[in-house]
Amino acid sequence: MAANMARSFLQVAATEEVASPLRVVQIEGLAILKIIKHCKEFSPALVTGQLLGLDVGSVLEVTNCFPFPIREEDEEIEAEGANYQLEMMRCLREVNVDNNTVGWYQSTLFGSYQTVELIETFMNYQENIKRCVCIIYDPSRSNQGVLALKALKLSDAFMELHRKKNFTGETLREKNLSWVDIFEEIPIKVSNSALISAFMTELEADTPVTQFQFYYRSLSRQQSQQQAWLQKRRAENAARKASGEDPLPEEDAANPIFKPLPEPSRLESFLITNQISNYCNQINGVAGQSFNRLYLMKALHEE
């Protein structure tokens, strides 16, 4: 029996060692705001920071982060940066905040993040952390209305080849490895705590769209109550008429269900619609000029 128990324990240990592949990076909304704030404040300078969270099955949860000091070449300054990271981790542990390192984040300009330094940083992290990611944020693209946020990891095939330091053409052909197989992009899922979700719901209650939705829901509910009250009054009048009594009026001004509901003002929605129309006209004007130049260049090229 002891041998069976030992065998079952070894089987369980073996199954635990085989980690499920990373499918999703789940980031807290507050952590994303910290990353964006840090990267935008120092743009166009490139900055980095630490990602903290939990590794749960196929999901890597990023619950918090903190920025790194701007790195310089001086060894004393680099040592101070390392001490700063350790001190931050200790402080977070004391206040019962997730302090497990799950990767790092860094800013970039115009997508120029695929460098040897990034690969070396990945390999250094892999020595202590089996699964880690790098969150790349591009402030220049975000200024154009795009949330340029992506989670990257090195592919297993590339890491195996990098450890051997053999990047000859023959080796790359044997491993069937191309330039698109260096990094793997992991889908990002944004999550918020129940307290933040409740706060966001409270903020949404003041928007014009929410006010009109609440008004029409209340109006529909009032109309249903009026119909139910009228059916009940008509049935009562039919009974009174059968007994020879005078019927009661079908509308009662004193009844609160017949009191008209105040409709919210449409001024703000009109102004928003006007502003959207103005933006569309500006886009149309810029796009029209660009198309005119394209057609002109095409005609000159054909001649």
PDB file of C-alpha atoms in Angstrom:
ATOM      1  CA  MET A   1       0.000   0.000   0.000  1.00  0.00           C
ATOM      2  CA  ALA A   2       2.887   2.331   0.802  1.00  0.00           C
ATOM      3  CA  ALA A   3       4.342   1.637  -2.648  1.00  0.00           C
ATOM      4  CA  ASN A   4       0.996   2.532  -4.257  1.00  0.00           C
ATOM      5  CA  MET A   5       0.835   5.767  -2.272  1.00  0.00           C
ATOM      6  CA  ALA A   6       4.382   6.665  -3.289  1.00  0.00           C
ATOM      7  CA  ARG A   7       3.596   5.908  -6.921  1.00  0.00           C
ATOM      8  CA  SER A   8       0.446   8.044  -6.855  1.00  0.00           C
ATOM      9  CA  PHE A   9       2.383  10.895  -5.243  1.00  0.00           C
ATOM     10  CA  LEU A  10       5.020  10.728  -7.972  1.00  0.00           C
ATOM     11  CA  GLN A  11       2.325  10.750 -10.633  1.00  0.00           C
ATOM     12  CA  VAL A  12       0.735  13.843  -9.126  1.00  0.00           C
ATOM     13  CA  ALA A  13       4.118  15.577  -8.901  1.00  0.00           C
ATOM     14  CA  ALA A  14       4.846  14.728 -12.525  1.00  0.00           C
ATOM     15  CA  THR A  15       1.513  16.152 -13.689  1.00  0.00           C
ATOM     16  CA  GLU A  16       2.090  19.351 -11.690  1.00  0.00           C
ATOM     17  CA  GLU A  17       5.472  19.853 -13.362  1.00  0.00           C
ATOM     18  CA  VAL A  18       3.832  19.924 -16.792  1.00  0.00           C
ATOM     19  CA  ALA A  19       2.474  23.473 -16.828  1.00  0.00           C
ATOM     20  CA  SER A  20      -0.420  24.352 -19.083  1.00  0.00           C
ATOM     21  CA  PRO A  21       0.456  26.754 -21.926  1.00  0.00           C
ATOM     22  CA  LEU A  22      -0.110  30.437 -21.355  1.00  0.00           C
ATOM     23  CA  ARG A  23      -3.350  31.516 -23.030  1.00  0.00           C
ATOM     24  CA  VAL A  24      -4.345  34.899 -21.575  1.00  0.00           C
ATOM     25  CA  VAL A  25      -2.733  37.780 -19.709  1.00  0.00           C
ATOM     26  CA  GLN A  26      -5.338  39.249 -17.361  1.00  0.00           C
ATOM     27  CA  ILE A  27      -4.454  42.793 -16.284  1.00  0.00           C
ATOM     28  CA  GLU A  28      -6.159  44.908 -13.675  1.00  0.00           C
ATOM     29  CA  GLY A  29      -7.467  48.204 -15.043  1.00  0.00           C
ATOM     30  CA  LEU A  30      -5.564  50.128 -12.366  1.00  0.00           C
ATOM     31  CA  ALA A  31      -2.282  48.495 -13.425  1.00  0.00           C
ATOM     32  CA  ILE A  32      -2.893  49.532 -17.046  1.00  0.00           C
ATOM     33  CA  LEU A  33      -3.522  53.126 -15.964  1.00  0.00           C
ATOM     34  CA  LYS A  34      -0.238  53.117 -14.004  1.00  0.00           C
ATOM     35  CA  ILE A  35       1.652  51.837 -17.063  1.00  0.00           C
ATOM     36  CA  ILE A  36       0.100  54.444 -19.358  1.00  0.00           C
ATOM     37  CA  LYS A  37       0.737  57.276 -16.888  1.00  0.00           C
ATOM     38  CA  HIS A  38       4.386  56.334 -16.386  1.00  0.00           C
ATOM     39  CA  CYS A  39       5.125  55.917 -20.103  1.00  0.00           C
ATOM     40  CA  LYS A  40       3.393  59.159 -21.123  1.00  0.00           C
ATOM     41  CA  GLU A  41       5.043  61.282 -18.437  1.00  0.00           C
ATOM     42  CA  PHE A  42       8.551  60.427 -19.676  1.00  0.00           C
ATOM     43  CA  SER A  43       7.807  60.155 -23.407  1.00  0.00           C
ATOM     44  CA  PRO A  44       9.780  60.201 -25.720  1.00  0.00           C
ATOM     45  CA  ALA A  45      12.274  58.686 -23.254  1.00  0.00           C
ATOM     46  CA  LEU A  46      11.950  54.918 -22.840  1.00  0.00           C
ATOM     47  CA  VAL A  47      10.993  53.652 -19.383  1.00  0.00           C
ATOM     48  CA  THR A  48      10.443  50.272 -17.754  1.00  0.00           C
ATOM     49  CA  GLY A  49       8.707  48.879 -14.707  1.00  0.00           C
ATOM     50  CA  GLN A  50       7.953  45.698 -12.784  1.00  0.00           C
ATOM     51  CA  LEU A  51       4.794  43.597 -13.228  1.00  0.00           C
ATOM     52  CA  LEU A  52       3.389  41.850 -10.170  1.00  0.00           C
ATOM     53  CA  GLY A  53       0.672  39.231  -9.961  1.00  0.00           C
ATOM     54  CA  LEU A  54      -0.072  35.517  -9.980  1.00  0.00           C
ATOM     55  CA  ASP A  55       0.446  32.608 -12.352  1.00  0.00           C
ATOM     56  CA  VAL A  56      -2.819  30.646 -12.291  1.00  0.00           C
ATOM     57  CA  GLY A  57      -3.066  27.779 -14.763  1.00  0.00           C
ATOM     58  CA  SER A  58      -3.216  29.103 -18.304  1.00  0.00           C
ATOM     59  CA  VAL A  59      -3.849  32.683 -17.098  1.00  0.00           C
ATOM     60  CA  LEU A  60      -1.149  35.103 -16.003  1.00  0.00           C
ATOM     61  CA  GLU A  61      -2.774  37.661 -13.702  1.00  0.00           C
ATOM     62  CA  VAL A  62      -1.159  41.111 -13.496  1.00  0.00           C
ATOM     63  CA  THR A  63      -2.591  42.838 -10.432  1.00  0.00           C
ATOM     64  CA  ASN A  64      -0.065  45.594  -9.762  1.00  0.00           C
ATOM     65  CA  CYS A  65       3.080  47.280 -11.076  1.00  0.00           C
ATOM     66  CA  PHE A  66       5.641  49.895 -10.133  1.00  0.00           C
ATOM     67  CA  PRO A  67       8.122  51.923 -12.231  1.00  0.00           C
ATOM     68  CA  PHE A  68      11.876  51.463 -12.358  1.00  0.00           C
ATOM     69  CA  PRO A  69      14.199  54.445 -11.958  1.00  0.00           C
ATOM     70  CA  ILE A  70      15.708  55.666 -15.228  1.00  0.00           C
ATOM     71  CA  ARG A  71      18.773  53.498 -15.836  1.00  0.00           C
ATOM     72  CA  GLU A  72      22.216  54.933 -16.394  1.00  0.00           C
ATOM     73  CA  GLU A  73      25.629  53.433 -17.081  1.00  0.00           C
ATOM     74  CA  ASP A  74      27.070  54.105 -13.648  1.00  0.00           C
ATOM     75  CA  GLU A  75      27.453  50.878 -11.632  1.00  0.00           C
ATOM     76  CA  GLU A  76      26.545  52.609  -8.365  1.00  0.00           C
ATOM     77  CA  ILE A  77      23.312  53.889  -9.885  1.00  0.00           C
ATOM     78  CA  GLU A  78      22.498  50.402 -11.203  1.00  0.00           C
ATOM     79  CA  ALA A  79      23.082  48.974  -7.707  1.00  0.00           C
ATOM     80  CA  GLU A  80      20.756  51.609  -6.270  1.00  0.00           C
ATOM     81  CA  GLY A  81      18.133  50.579  -8.839  1.00  0.00           C
ATOM     82  CA  ALA A  82      18.377  46.950  -7.718  1.00  0.00           C
ATOM     83  CA  ASN A  83      18.052  47.985  -4.066  1.00  0.00           C
ATOM     84  CA  TYR A  84      15.047  50.121  -5.003  1.00  0.00           C
ATOM     85  CA  GLN A  85      13.299  47.098  -6.541  1.00  0.00           C
ATOM     86  CA  LEU A  86      13.962  44.945  -3.473  1.00  0.00           C
ATOM     87  CA  GLU A  87      12.721  47.685  -1.166  1.00  0.00           C
ATOM     88  CA  MET A  88       9.537  48.122  -3.219  1.00  0.00           C
ATOM     89  CA  MET A  89       8.879  44.369  -3.096  1.00  0.00           C
ATOM     90  CA  ARG A  90       9.385  44.364   0.671  1.00  0.00           C
ATOM     91  CA  CYS A  91       6.993  47.286   1.174  1.00  0.00           C
ATOM     92  CA  LEU A  92       4.329  45.681  -0.970  1.00  0.00           C
ATOM     93  CA  ARG A  93       4.684  42.424   0.939  1.00  0.00           C
ATOM     94  CA  GLU A  94       4.209  44.254   4.233  1.00  0.00           C
ATOM     95  CA  VAL A  95       0.887  45.768   3.104  1.00  0.00           C
ATOM     96  CA  ASN A  96      -0.317  42.381   1.783  1.00  0.00           C
ATOM     97  CA  VAL A  97      -0.162  43.275  -1.931  1.00  0.00           C
ATOM     98  CA  ASP A  98       0.761  40.742  -4.587  1.00  0.00           C
ATOM     99  CA  ASN A  99       4.554  40.872  -4.845  1.00  0.00           C
ATOM    100  CA  ASN A 100       5.240  37.942  -7.156  1.00  0.00           C
ATOM    101  CA  THR A 101       7.155  39.025 -10.245  1.00  0.00           C
ATOM    102  CA  VAL A 102       5.435  37.967 -13.484  1.00  0.00           C
ATOM    103  CA  GLY A 103       7.398  40.125 -15.921  1.00  0.00           C
ATOM    104  CA  TRP A 104       8.005  43.745 -16.771  1.00  0.00           C
ATOM    105  CA  TYR A 105       6.620  46.524 -18.927  1.00  0.00           C
ATOM    106  CA  GLN A 106       8.403  48.998 -21.149  1.00  0.00           C
ATOM    107  CA  SER A 107       7.553  51.842 -23.477  1.00  0.00           C
ATOM    108  CA  THR A 108       8.474  52.049 -27.129  1.00  0.00           C
ATOM    109  CA  LEU A 109       8.286  54.540 -29.981  1.00  0.00           C
ATOM    110  CA  PHE A 110       6.679  53.591 -33.292  1.00  0.00           C
ATOM    111  CA  GLY A 111       6.903  49.870 -32.510  1.00  0.00           C
ATOM    112  CA  SER A 112      10.718  49.730 -32.305  1.00  0.00           C
ATOM    113  CA  TYR A 113      10.888  47.219 -29.457  1.00  0.00           C
ATOM    114  CA  GLN A 114      12.286  44.111 -31.178  1.00  0.00           C
ATOM    115  CA  THR A 115      15.884  44.448 -30.065  1.00  0.00           C
ATOM    116  CA  VAL A 116      18.655  42.230 -28.736  1.00  0.00           C
ATOM    117  CA  GLU A 117      18.299  43.914 -25.322  1.00  0.00           C
ATOM    118  CA  LEU A 118      14.677  42.762 -25.083  1.00  0.00           C
ATOM    119  CA  ILE A 119      15.668  39.163 -25.869  1.00  0.00           C
ATOM    120  CA  GLU A 120      18.486  39.248 -23.302  1.00  0.00           C
ATOM    121  CA  THR A 121      16.108  40.594 -20.671  1.00  0.00           C
ATOM    122  CA  PHE A 122      13.679  37.780 -21.429  1.00  0.00           C
ATOM    123  CA  MET A 123      16.427  35.185 -21.027  1.00  0.00           C
ATOM    124  CA  ASN A 124      17.521  36.708 -17.696  1.00  0.00           C
ATOM    125  CA  TYR A 125      13.941  36.607 -16.403  1.00  0.00           C
ATOM    126  CA  GLN A 126      13.547  33.011 -17.585  1.00  0.00           C
ATOM    127  CA  GLU A 127      16.364  31.895 -15.287  1.00  0.00           C
ATOM    128  CA  ASN A 128      14.214  32.620 -12.211  1.00  0.00           C
ATOM    129  CA  ILE A 129      10.648  32.751 -13.583  1.00  0.00           C
ATOM    130  CA  LYS A 130       9.339  29.965 -15.792  1.00  0.00           C
ATOM    131  CA  ARG A 131       6.576  32.070 -17.319  1.00  0.00           C
ATOM    132  CA  CYS A 132       6.841  35.810 -17.692  1.00  0.00           C
ATOM    133  CA  VAL A 133       5.632  38.398 -20.171  1.00  0.00           C
ATOM    134  CA  CYS A 134       6.617  41.846 -21.306  1.00  0.00           C
ATOM    135  CA  ILE A 135       3.907  44.470 -21.693  1.00  0.00           C
ATOM    136  CA  ILE A 136       4.775  46.865 -24.530  1.00  0.00           C
ATOM    137  CA  TYR A 137       3.088  50.278 -24.593  1.00  0.00           C
ATOM    138  CA  ASP A 138       3.536  52.759 -27.442  1.00  0.00           C
ATOM    139  CA  PRO A 139       2.519  56.333 -26.459  1.00  0.00           C
ATOM    140  CA  SER A 140       3.044  57.611 -30.021  1.00  0.00           C
ATOM    141  CA  ARG A 141       0.383  55.269 -31.415  1.00  0.00           C
ATOM    142  CA  SER A 142      -1.931  55.863 -28.470  1.00  0.00           C
ATOM    143  CA  ASN A 143      -1.956  59.571 -29.330  1.00  0.00           C
ATOM    144  CA  GLN A 144      -3.610  58.560 -32.611  1.00  0.00           C
ATOM    145  CA  GLY A 145      -6.561  56.983 -30.803  1.00  0.00           C
ATOM    146  CA  VAL A 146      -5.256  53.399 -30.561  1.00  0.00           C
ATOM    147  CA  LEU A 147      -4.504  51.647 -27.266  1.00  0.00           C
ATOM    148  CA  ALA A 148      -1.119  50.265 -28.372  1.00  0.00           C
ATOM    149  CA  LEU A 149      -0.756  47.711 -25.600  1.00  0.00           C
ATOM    150  CA  LYS A 150       0.458  44.162 -26.209  1.00  0.00           C
ATOM    151  CA  ALA A 151       1.824  41.257 -24.169  1.00  0.00           C
ATOM    152  CA  LEU A 152       4.816  39.370 -25.585  1.00  0.00           C
ATOM    153  CA  LYS A 153       6.829  36.282 -24.705  1.00  0.00           C
ATOM    154  CA  LEU A 154       9.647  34.445 -26.416  1.00  0.00           C
ATOM    155  CA  SER A 155       8.679  31.304 -28.283  1.00  0.00           C
ATOM    156  CA  ASP A 156       9.976  28.027 -26.836  1.00  0.00           C
ATOM    157  CA  ALA A 157      11.758  27.119 -30.080  1.00  0.00           C
ATOM    158  CA  PHE A 158      13.623  30.419 -30.167  1.00  0.00           C
ATOM    159  CA  MET A 159      14.639  30.176 -26.482  1.00  0.00           C
ATOM    160  CA  GLU A 160      16.041  26.693 -27.051  1.00  0.00           C
ATOM    161  CA  LEU A 161      18.039  27.965 -30.020  1.00  0.00           C
ATOM    162  CA  HIS A 162      19.194  31.054 -28.122  1.00  0.00           C
ATOM    163  CA  ARG A 163      20.642  28.949 -25.312  1.00  0.00           C
ATOM    164  CA  LYS A 164      22.835  27.172 -27.863  1.00  0.00           C
ATOM    165  CA  LYS A 165      23.938  30.520 -29.384  1.00  0.00           C
ATOM    166  CA  ASN A 166      23.716  29.042 -32.857  1.00  0.00           C
ATOM    167  CA  PHE A 167      21.890  31.208 -35.390  1.00  0.00           C
ATOM    168  CA  THR A 168      23.379  29.938 -38.623  1.00  0.00           C
ATOM    169  CA  GLY A 169      21.195  29.568 -41.686  1.00  0.00           C
ATOM    170  CA  GLU A 170      21.459  25.767 -41.552  1.00  0.00           C
ATOM    171  CA  THR A 171      20.280  25.631 -37.940  1.00  0.00           C
ATOM    172  CA  LEU A 172      17.376  27.961 -38.630  1.00  0.00           C
ATOM    173  CA  ARG A 173      16.282  25.790 -41.542  1.00  0.00           C
ATOM    174  CA  GLU A 174      16.533  22.629 -39.427  1.00  0.00           C
ATOM    175  CA  LYS A 175      14.395  24.151 -36.669  1.00  0.00           C
ATOM    176  CA  ASN A 176      12.032  25.659 -39.271  1.00  0.00           C
ATOM    177  CA  LEU A 177      12.410  28.978 -37.464  1.00  0.00           C
ATOM    178  CA  SER A 178      11.799  32.300 -39.210  1.00  0.00           C
ATOM    179  CA  TRP A 179      11.782  35.917 -38.063  1.00  0.00           C
ATOM    180  CA  VAL A 180       8.074  35.767 -37.216  1.00  0.00           C
ATOM    181  CA  ASP A 181       8.692  32.949 -34.700  1.00  0.00           C
ATOM    182  CA  ILE A 182      10.814  34.952 -32.261  1.00  0.00           C
ATOM    183  CA  PHE A 183       7.987  36.497 -30.211  1.00  0.00           C
ATOM    184  CA  GLU A 184       4.522  35.230 -29.342  1.00  0.00           C
ATOM    185  CA  GLU A 185       1.770  37.751 -28.650  1.00  0.00           C
ATOM    186  CA  ILE A 186      -0.554  36.728 -25.811  1.00  0.00           C
ATOM    187  CA  PRO A 187      -4.141  38.063 -25.754  1.00  0.00           C
ATOM    188  CA  ILE A 188      -4.800  40.664 -23.062  1.00  0.00           C
ATOM    189  CA  LYS A 189      -7.939  40.656 -20.934  1.00  0.00           C
ATOM    190  CA  VAL A 190      -8.717  43.693 -18.785  1.00  0.00           C
ATOM    191  CA  SER A 191     -10.439  43.018 -15.464  1.00  0.00           C
ATOM    192  CA  ASN A 192     -11.577  45.229 -12.607  1.00  0.00           C
ATOM    193  CA  SER A 193     -12.471  44.527  -8.998  1.00  0.00           C
ATOM    194  CA  ALA A 194     -16.080  44.580  -7.879  1.00  0.00           C
ATOM    195  CA  LEU A 195     -15.537  47.902  -6.085  1.00  0.00           C
ATOM    196  CA  ILE A 196     -14.179  49.599  -9.225  1.00  0.00           C
ATOM    197  CA  SER A 197     -16.963  48.122 -11.351  1.00  0.00           C
ATOM    198  CA  ALA A 198     -19.551  49.526  -8.946  1.00  0.00           C
ATOM    199  CA  PHE A 199     -17.845  52.930  -9.044  1.00  0.00           C
ATOM    200  CA  MET A 200     -17.826  52.914 -12.860  1.00  0.00           C
ATOM    201  CA  THR A 201     -21.522  52.030 -12.865  1.00  0.00           C
ATOM    202  CA  GLU A 202     -22.175  54.997 -10.585  1.00  0.00           C
ATOM    203  CA  LEU A 203     -20.262  57.290 -12.947  1.00  0.00           C
ATOM    204  CA  GLU A 204     -22.208  56.012 -15.953  1.00  0.00           C
ATOM    205  CA  ALA A 205     -25.471  56.945 -14.272  1.00  0.00           C
ATOM    206  CA  ASP A 206     -24.808  60.630 -15.009  1.00  0.00           C
ATOM    207  CA  THR A 207     -24.341  60.288 -18.771  1.00  0.00           C
ATOM    208  CA  PRO A 208     -27.109  61.518 -21.137  1.00  0.00           C
ATOM    209  CA  VAL A 209     -27.572  58.073 -22.653  1.00  0.00           C
ATOM    210  CA  THR A 210     -28.156  56.519 -19.240  1.00  0.00           C
ATOM    211  CA  GLN A 211     -30.583  59.285 -18.286  1.00  0.00           C
ATOM    212  CA  PHE A 212     -32.702  58.676 -21.405  1.00  0.00           C
ATOM    213  CA  GLN A 213     -32.603  54.918 -20.879  1.00  0.00           C
ATOM    214  CA  PHE A 214     -33.836  55.381 -17.321  1.00  0.00           C
ATOM    215  CA  TYR A 215     -36.553  57.764 -18.524  1.00  0.00           C
ATOM    216  CA  TYR A 216     -37.914  55.391 -21.154  1.00  0.00           C
ATOM    217  CA  ARG A 217     -37.797  52.446 -18.765  1.00  0.00           C
ATOM    218  CA  SER A 218     -39.767  54.454 -16.201  1.00  0.00           C
ATOM    219  CA  LEU A 219     -42.232  55.590 -18.889  1.00  0.00           C
ATOM    220  CA  SER A 220     -42.811  52.026 -20.060  1.00  0.00           C
ATOM    221  CA  ARG A 221     -43.307  50.855 -16.482  1.00  0.00           C
ATOM    222  CA  GLN A 222     -45.782  53.707 -15.843  1.00  0.00           C
ATOM    223  CA  GLN A 223     -47.780  52.880 -18.975  1.00  0.00           C
ATOM    224  CA  SER A 224     -48.013  49.239 -17.889  1.00  0.00           C
ATOM    225  CA  GLN A 225     -49.259  50.332 -14.456  1.00  0.00           C
ATOM    226  CA  GLN A 226     -51.828  52.637 -16.089  1.00  0.00           C
ATOM    227  CA  GLN A 227     -53.166  49.842 -18.300  1.00  0.00           C
ATOM    228  CA  ALA A 228     -53.453  47.499 -15.311  1.00  0.00           C
ATOM    229  CA  TRP A 229     -55.240  50.181 -13.282  1.00  0.00           C
ATOM    230  CA  LEU A 230     -57.678  50.940 -16.167  1.00  0.00           C
ATOM    231  CA  GLN A 231     -58.545  47.265 -16.592  1.00  0.00           C
ATOM    232  CA  LYS A 232     -59.220  46.982 -12.879  1.00  0.00           C
ATOM    233  CA  ARG A 233     -61.365  50.174 -12.885  1.00  0.00           C
ATOM    234  CA  ARG A 234     -63.382  49.025 -15.922  1.00  0.00           C
ATOM    235  CA  ALA A 235     -64.090  45.695 -14.275  1.00  0.00           C
ATOM    236  CA  GLU A 236     -65.185  47.572 -11.142  1.00  0.00           C
ATOM    237  CA  ASN A 237     -67.433  49.898 -13.192  1.00  0.00           C
ATOM    238  CA  ALA A 238     -69.044  46.923 -14.908  1.00  0.00           C
ATOM    239  CA  ALA A 239     -69.893  45.483 -11.495  1.00  0.00           C
ATOM    240  CA  ARG A 240     -71.251  48.847 -10.283  1.00  0.00           C
ATOM    241  CA  LYS A 241     -73.331  49.233 -13.441  1.00  0.00           C
ATOM    242  CA  ALA A 242     -74.826  45.795 -12.942  1.00  0.00           C
ATOM    243  CA  SER A 243     -75.800  46.736  -9.386  1.00  0.00           C
ATOM    244  CA  GLY A 244     -77.310  50.047 -10.535  1.00  0.00           C
ATOM    245  CA  GLU A 245     -74.584  52.303  -9.149  1.00  0.00           C
ATOM    246  CA  ASP A 246     -72.895  55.178 -10.968  1.00  0.00           C
ATOM    247  CA  PRO A 247     -69.554  54.264 -12.618  1.00  0.00           C
ATOM    248  CA  LEU A 248     -66.329  55.774 -11.314  1.00  0.00           C
ATOM    249  CA  PRO A 249     -64.126  57.969 -13.593  1.00  0.00           C
ATOM    250  CA  GLU A 250     -61.502  56.001 -15.518  1.00  0.00           C
ATOM    251  CA  GLU A 251     -58.808  58.596 -14.849  1.00  0.00           C
ATOM    252  CA  ASP A 252     -57.837  59.703 -11.370  1.00  0.00           C
ATOM    253  CA  ALA A 253     -55.683  62.821 -11.294  1.00  0.00           C
ATOM    254  CA  ALA A 254     -54.757  62.166  -7.669  1.00  0.00           C
ATOM    255  CA  ASN A 255     -53.256  58.770  -8.576  1.00  0.00           C
ATOM    256  CA  PRO A 256     -49.438  59.087  -8.889  1.00  0.00           C
ATOM    257  CA  ILE A 257     -49.319  56.678 -11.834  1.00  0.00           C
ATOM    258  CA  PHE A 258     -51.091  59.312 -13.998  1.00  0.00           C
ATOM    259  CA  LYS A 259     -48.621  62.023 -13.096  1.00  0.00           C
ATOM    260  CA  PRO A 260     -46.457  62.801 -16.191  1.00  0.00           C
ATOM    261  CA  LEU A 261     -42.755  62.004 -15.839  1.00  0.00           C
ATOM    262  CA  PRO A 262     -40.292  64.882 -16.464  1.00  0.00           C
ATOM    263  CA  GLU A 263     -38.326  64.259 -19.656  1.00  0.00           C
ATOM    264  CA  PRO A 264     -34.558  64.965 -19.430  1.00  0.00           C
ATOM    265  CA  SER A 265     -33.122  67.821 -21.428  1.00  0.00           C
ATOM    266  CA  ARG A 266     -31.795  66.992 -24.886  1.00  0.00           C
ATOM    267  CA  LEU A 267     -29.470  70.005 -25.058  1.00  0.00           C
ATOM    268  CA  GLU A 268     -26.325  68.094 -24.072  1.00  0.00           C
ATOM    269  CA  SER A 269     -27.032  65.268 -26.532  1.00  0.00           C
ATOM    270  CA  PHE A 270     -27.604  67.841 -29.287  1.00  0.00           C
ATOM    271  CA  LEU A 271     -24.243  69.462 -28.526  1.00  0.00           C
ATOM    272  CA  ILE A 272     -22.481  66.081 -28.539  1.00  0.00           C
ATOM    273  CA  THR A 273     -24.082  65.191 -31.880  1.00  0.00           C
ATOM    274  CA  ASN A 274     -23.004  68.530 -33.302  1.00  0.00           C
ATOM    275  CA  GLN A 275     -19.436  67.969 -32.091  1.00  0.00           C
ATOM    276  CA  ILE A 276     -19.330  64.476 -33.650  1.00  0.00           C
ATOM    277  CA  SER A 277     -20.584  65.937 -36.932  1.00  0.00           C
ATOM    278  CA  ASN A 278     -17.803  68.529 -36.768  1.00  0.00           C
ATOM    279  CA  TYR A 279     -15.178  65.815 -36.265  1.00  0.00           C
ATOM    280  CA  CYS A 280     -16.584  63.830 -39.200  1.00  0.00           C
ATOM    281  CA  ASN A 281     -16.428  66.890 -41.450  1.00  0.00           C
ATOM    282  CA  GLN A 282     -12.791  67.465 -40.498  1.00  0.00           C
ATOM    283  CA  ILE A 283     -11.923  63.817 -41.240  1.00  0.00           C
ATOM    284  CA  ASN A 284     -13.787  64.041 -44.536  1.00  0.00           C
ATOM    285  CA  GLY A 285     -11.854  67.173 -45.514  1.00  0.00           C
ATOM    286  CA  VAL A 286      -8.447  65.678 -44.703  1.00  0.00           C
ATOM    287  CA  ALA A 287      -9.280  62.377 -46.409  1.00  0.00           C
ATOM    288  CA  GLY A 288     -10.593  64.217 -49.508  1.00  0.00           C
ATOM    289  CA  GLN A 289      -7.345  66.149 -49.899  1.00  0.00           C
ATOM    290  CA  SER A 290      -5.310  62.963 -49.480  1.00  0.00           C
ATOM    291  CA  PHE A 291      -7.351  61.143 -52.116  1.00  0.00           C
ATOM    292  CA  ASN A 292      -6.910  64.054 -54.523  1.00  0.00           C
ATOM    293  CA  ARG A 293      -3.125  63.833 -54.123  1.00  0.00           C
ATOM    294  CA  LEU A 294      -3.204  60.068 -54.640  1.00  0.00           C
ATOM    295  CA  TYR A 295      -5.215  60.348 -57.855  1.00  0.00           C
ATOM    296  CA  LEU A 296      -2.896  63.122 -59.088  1.00  0.00           C
ATOM    297  CA  MET A 297       0.220  61.046 -58.409  1.00  0.00           C
ATOM    298  CA  LYS A 298      -1.382  58.033 -60.092  1.00  0.00           C
ATOM    299  CA  ALA A 299      -2.139  60.070 -63.213  1.00  0.00           C
ATOM    300  CA  LEU A 300       1.418  61.461 -63.320  1.00  0.00           C
ATOM    301  CA  HIS A 301       2.851  57.977 -62.849  1.00  0.00           C
ATOM    302  CA  GLU A 302       0.770  56.586 -65.716  1.00  0.00           C
ATOM    303  CA  GLU A 303       1.933  59.379 -68.032  1.00  0.00           C
TER     304      GLU A 303
END
